[in-house]
Short mmCIF file of C-alpha atoms and ligand atoms in Angstrom, two decimals:
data_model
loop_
_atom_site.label_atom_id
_atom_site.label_comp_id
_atom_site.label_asym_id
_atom_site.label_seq_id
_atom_site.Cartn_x
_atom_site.Cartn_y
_atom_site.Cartn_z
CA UNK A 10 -2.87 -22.76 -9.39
CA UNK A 11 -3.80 -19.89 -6.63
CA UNK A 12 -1.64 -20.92 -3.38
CA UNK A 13 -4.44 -20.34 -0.71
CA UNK A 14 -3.23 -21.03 2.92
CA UNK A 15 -4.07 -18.33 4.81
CA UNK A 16 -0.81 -16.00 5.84
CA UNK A 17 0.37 -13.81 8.68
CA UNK A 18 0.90 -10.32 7.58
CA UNK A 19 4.65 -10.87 8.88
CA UNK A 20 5.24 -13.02 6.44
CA UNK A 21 4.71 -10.43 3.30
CA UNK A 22 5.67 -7.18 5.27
CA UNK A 23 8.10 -5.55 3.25
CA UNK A 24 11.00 -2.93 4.61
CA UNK A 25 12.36 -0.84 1.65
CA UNK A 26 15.68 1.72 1.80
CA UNK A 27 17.47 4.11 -0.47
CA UNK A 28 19.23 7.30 -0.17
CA UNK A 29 17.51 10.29 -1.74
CA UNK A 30 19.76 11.59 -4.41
CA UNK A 31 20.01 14.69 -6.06
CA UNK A 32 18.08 13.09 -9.14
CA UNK A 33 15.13 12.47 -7.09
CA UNK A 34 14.59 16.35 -6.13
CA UNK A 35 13.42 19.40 -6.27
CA UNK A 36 15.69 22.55 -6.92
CA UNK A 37 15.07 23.12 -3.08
CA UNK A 38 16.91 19.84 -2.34
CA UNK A 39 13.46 17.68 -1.10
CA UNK A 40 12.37 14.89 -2.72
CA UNK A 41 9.35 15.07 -5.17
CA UNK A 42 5.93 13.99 -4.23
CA UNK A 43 6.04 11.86 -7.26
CA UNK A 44 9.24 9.78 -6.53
CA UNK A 45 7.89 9.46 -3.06
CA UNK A 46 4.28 8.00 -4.10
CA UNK A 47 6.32 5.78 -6.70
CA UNK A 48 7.89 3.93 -4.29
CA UNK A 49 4.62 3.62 -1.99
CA UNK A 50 3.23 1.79 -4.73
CA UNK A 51 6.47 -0.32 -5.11
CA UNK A 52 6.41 -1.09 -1.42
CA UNK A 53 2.61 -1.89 -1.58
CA UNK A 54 2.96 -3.64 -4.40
CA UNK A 55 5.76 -5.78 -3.40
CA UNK A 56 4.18 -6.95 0.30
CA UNK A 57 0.63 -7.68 -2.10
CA UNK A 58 2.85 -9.68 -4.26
CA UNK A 59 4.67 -11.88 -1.27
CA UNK A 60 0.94 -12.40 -0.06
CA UNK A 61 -0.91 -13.45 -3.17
CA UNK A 62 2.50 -14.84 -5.27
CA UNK A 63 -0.36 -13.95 -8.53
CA UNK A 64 0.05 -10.94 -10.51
CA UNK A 65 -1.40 -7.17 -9.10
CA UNK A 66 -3.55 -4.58 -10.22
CA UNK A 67 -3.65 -1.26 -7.91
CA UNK A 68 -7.06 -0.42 -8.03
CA UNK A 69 -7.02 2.52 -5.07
CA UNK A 70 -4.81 4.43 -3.49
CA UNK A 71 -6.19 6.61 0.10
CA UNK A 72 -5.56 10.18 0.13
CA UNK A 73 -2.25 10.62 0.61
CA UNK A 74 -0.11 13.75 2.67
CA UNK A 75 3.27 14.53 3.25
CA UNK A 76 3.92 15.53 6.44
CA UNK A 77 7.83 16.56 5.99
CA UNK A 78 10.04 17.23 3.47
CA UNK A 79 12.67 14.55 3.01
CA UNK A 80 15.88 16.19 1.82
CA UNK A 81 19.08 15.22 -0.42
CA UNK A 82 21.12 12.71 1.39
CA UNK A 83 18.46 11.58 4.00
CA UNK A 84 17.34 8.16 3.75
CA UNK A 85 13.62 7.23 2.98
CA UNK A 86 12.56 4.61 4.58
CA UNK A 87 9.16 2.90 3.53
CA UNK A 88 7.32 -0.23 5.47
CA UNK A 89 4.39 -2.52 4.41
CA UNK A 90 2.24 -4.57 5.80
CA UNK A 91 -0.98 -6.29 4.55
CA UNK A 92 -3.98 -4.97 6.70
CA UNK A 93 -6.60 -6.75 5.40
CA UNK A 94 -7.32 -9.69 2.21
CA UNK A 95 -10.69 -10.14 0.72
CA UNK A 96 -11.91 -12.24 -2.03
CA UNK A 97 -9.34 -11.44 -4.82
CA UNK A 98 -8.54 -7.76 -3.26
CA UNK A 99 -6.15 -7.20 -0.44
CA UNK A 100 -5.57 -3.82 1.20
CA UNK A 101 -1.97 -2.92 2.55
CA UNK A 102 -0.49 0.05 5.02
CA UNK A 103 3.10 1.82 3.85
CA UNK A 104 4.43 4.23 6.16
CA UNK A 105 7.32 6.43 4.97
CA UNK A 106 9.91 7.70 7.29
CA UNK A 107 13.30 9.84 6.75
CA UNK A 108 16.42 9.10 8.73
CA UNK A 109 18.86 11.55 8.55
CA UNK A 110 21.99 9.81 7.53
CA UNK A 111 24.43 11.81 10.29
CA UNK A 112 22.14 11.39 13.35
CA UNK A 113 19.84 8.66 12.76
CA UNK A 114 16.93 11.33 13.17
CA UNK A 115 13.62 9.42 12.01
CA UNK A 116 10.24 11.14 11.15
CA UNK A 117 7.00 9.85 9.37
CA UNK A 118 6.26 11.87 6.63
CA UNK A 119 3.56 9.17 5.04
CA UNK A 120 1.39 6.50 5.85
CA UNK A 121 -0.80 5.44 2.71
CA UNK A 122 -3.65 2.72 1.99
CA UNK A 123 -3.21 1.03 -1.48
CA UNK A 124 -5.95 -1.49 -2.60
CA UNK A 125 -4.63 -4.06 -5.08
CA UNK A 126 -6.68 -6.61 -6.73
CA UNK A 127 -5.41 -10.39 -7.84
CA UNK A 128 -5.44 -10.81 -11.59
CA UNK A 129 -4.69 -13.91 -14.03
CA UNK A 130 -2.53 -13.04 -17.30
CA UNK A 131 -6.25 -12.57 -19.34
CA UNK A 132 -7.33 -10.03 -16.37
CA UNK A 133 -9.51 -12.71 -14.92
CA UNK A 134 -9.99 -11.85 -10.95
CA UNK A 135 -8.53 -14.76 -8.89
CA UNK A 136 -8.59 -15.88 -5.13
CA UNK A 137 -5.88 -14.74 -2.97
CA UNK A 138 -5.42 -16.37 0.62
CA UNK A 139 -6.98 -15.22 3.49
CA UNK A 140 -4.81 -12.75 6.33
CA UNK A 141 -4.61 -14.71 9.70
CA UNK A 142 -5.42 -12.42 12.29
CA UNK A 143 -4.08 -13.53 15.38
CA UNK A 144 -4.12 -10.74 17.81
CA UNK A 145 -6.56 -7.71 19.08
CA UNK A 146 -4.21 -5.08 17.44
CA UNK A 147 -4.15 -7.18 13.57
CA UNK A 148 -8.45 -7.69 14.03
CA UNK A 149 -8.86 -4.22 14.92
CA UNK A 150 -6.36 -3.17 12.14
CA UNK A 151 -8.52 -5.24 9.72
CA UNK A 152 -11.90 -4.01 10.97
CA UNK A 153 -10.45 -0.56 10.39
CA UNK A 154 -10.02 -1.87 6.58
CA UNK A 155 -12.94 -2.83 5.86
CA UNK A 156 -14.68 0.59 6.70
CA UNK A 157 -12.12 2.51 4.81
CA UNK A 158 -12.80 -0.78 1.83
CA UNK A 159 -16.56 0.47 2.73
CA UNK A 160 -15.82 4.22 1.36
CA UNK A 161 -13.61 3.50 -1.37
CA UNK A 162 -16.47 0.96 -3.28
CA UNK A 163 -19.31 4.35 -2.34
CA UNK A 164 -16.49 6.74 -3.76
CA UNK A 165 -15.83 4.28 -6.77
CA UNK A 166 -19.55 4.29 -7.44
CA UNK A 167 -20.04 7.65 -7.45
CA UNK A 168 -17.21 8.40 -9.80
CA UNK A 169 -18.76 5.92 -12.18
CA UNK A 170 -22.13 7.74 -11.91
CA UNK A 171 -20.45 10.29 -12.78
CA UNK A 172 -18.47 9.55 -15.40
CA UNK A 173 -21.29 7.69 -17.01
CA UNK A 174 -23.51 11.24 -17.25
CA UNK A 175 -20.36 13.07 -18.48
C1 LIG B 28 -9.40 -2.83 -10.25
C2 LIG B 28 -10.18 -3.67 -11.26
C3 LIG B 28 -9.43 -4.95 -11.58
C4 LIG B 28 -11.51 -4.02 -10.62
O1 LIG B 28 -12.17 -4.87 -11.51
P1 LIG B 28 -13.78 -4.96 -11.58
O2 LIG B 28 -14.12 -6.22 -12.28
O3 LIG B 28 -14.30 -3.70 -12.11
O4 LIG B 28 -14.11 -4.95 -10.06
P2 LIG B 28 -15.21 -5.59 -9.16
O5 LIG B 28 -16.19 -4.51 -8.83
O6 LIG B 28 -15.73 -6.87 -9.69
O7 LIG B 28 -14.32 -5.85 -7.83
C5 LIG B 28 -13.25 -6.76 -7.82
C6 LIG B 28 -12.55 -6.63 -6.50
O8 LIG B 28 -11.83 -5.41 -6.47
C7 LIG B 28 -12.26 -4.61 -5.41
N1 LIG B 28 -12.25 -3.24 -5.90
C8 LIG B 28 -12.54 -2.82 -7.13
N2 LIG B 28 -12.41 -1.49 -7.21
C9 LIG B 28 -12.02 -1.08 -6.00
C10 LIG B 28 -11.72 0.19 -5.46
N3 LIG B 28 -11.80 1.31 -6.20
N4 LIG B 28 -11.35 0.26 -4.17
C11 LIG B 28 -11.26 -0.85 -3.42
N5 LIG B 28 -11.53 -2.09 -3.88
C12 LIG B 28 -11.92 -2.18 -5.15
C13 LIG B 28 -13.66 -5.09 -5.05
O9 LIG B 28 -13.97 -4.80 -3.71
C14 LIG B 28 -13.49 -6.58 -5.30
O10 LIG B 28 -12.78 -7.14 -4.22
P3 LIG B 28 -13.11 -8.61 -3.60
O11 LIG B 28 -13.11 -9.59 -4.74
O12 LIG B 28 -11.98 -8.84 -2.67
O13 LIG B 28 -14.43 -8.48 -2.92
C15 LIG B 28 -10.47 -2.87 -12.58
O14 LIG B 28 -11.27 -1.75 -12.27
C16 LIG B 28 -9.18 -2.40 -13.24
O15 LIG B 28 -8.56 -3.17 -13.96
N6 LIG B 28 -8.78 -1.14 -13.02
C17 LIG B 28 -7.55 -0.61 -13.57
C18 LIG B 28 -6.36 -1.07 -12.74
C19 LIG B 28 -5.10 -0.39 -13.20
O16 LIG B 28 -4.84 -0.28 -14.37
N7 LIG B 28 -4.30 0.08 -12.22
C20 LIG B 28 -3.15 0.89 -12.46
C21 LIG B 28 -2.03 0.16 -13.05
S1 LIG B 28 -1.67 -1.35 -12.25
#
């Protein structure tokens, strides 16, 4: 059964570290796009998960820009943090930062939007508990949600217009 008490976004937000290694770059030393957007979805994925405790689908992901290059040796540092929970969909923020292992230099590169939506093991859509939103800063980040929630649902539509006349 669905555990539905409502939850602070404190209690899922999610802090993830590793070292960028050579494996994880390009032959100029930075890490690749890819590895970085992997672990966004891990991150997003994992602060969903500590929300809903039910099994994830990502259904969007916002457009997404790098703002720095994180090199070979730096650390990447990725937070997440609910923003806002619907019925069975939730949204949730991960910022990426590098920290430059020798001088503790830290820079956003990132900050994504990931959508996930709360499945059963047949795929059925379930409940997920609401977010408590307790101060100015967590409404506001929530209202914020539900616009960009707004223009993913028109941009899903219109890709399935289109799809359907391709
Ligand atoms: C995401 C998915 C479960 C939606 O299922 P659906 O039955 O078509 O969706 P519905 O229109 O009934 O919406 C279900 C919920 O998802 C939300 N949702 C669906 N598509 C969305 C999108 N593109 N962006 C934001 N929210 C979306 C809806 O707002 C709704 O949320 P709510 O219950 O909180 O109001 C389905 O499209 C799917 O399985 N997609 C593939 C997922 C996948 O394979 N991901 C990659 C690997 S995990």
């Amino acid at each position: 059964m669905p555990q539905l008490e409502p939850k602070r976004a404190s209690e899922s937000a999610t802090e993830m570290v590793q070292v960028v290694l050579p494996n994880d770059a390009n032959p100029l030393g930075f890490i690749l796009g890819g590895t970085v957007m992997h672990l966004i979805d891990i991150a997003g994925a994992i602060a969903c998960h500590r929300h809903t405790r039910t099994l994830l689908v990502t259904a969007a992901v916002d457009g997404l820009q790098f703002l720095h290059p994180i090199k070979v040796g730096d650390l990447i540092i990725l937070k997440a943090r609910v923003t806002a929970a619907w019925s069975t969909s939730l949204e949730v923020e991960v910022e990426v930062f590098s920290e430059e292992t020798l001088t503790g230099v830290r820079r956003m590169t990132s900050r994504a939007y990931l959508t996930f939506v709360s499945i059963d093991r047949e795929g059925r859509r379930i409940p997920i508990p609401a977010l408590v939103l307790d101060t100015a800063e967590e409404r506001q980040r929530a209202a914020e949600a539900d616009q960009r929630r707004a223009e993913r649902l028109k941009a899903r539509k219109e890709l399935e217009s289109r799809s359907a006349t391709d």
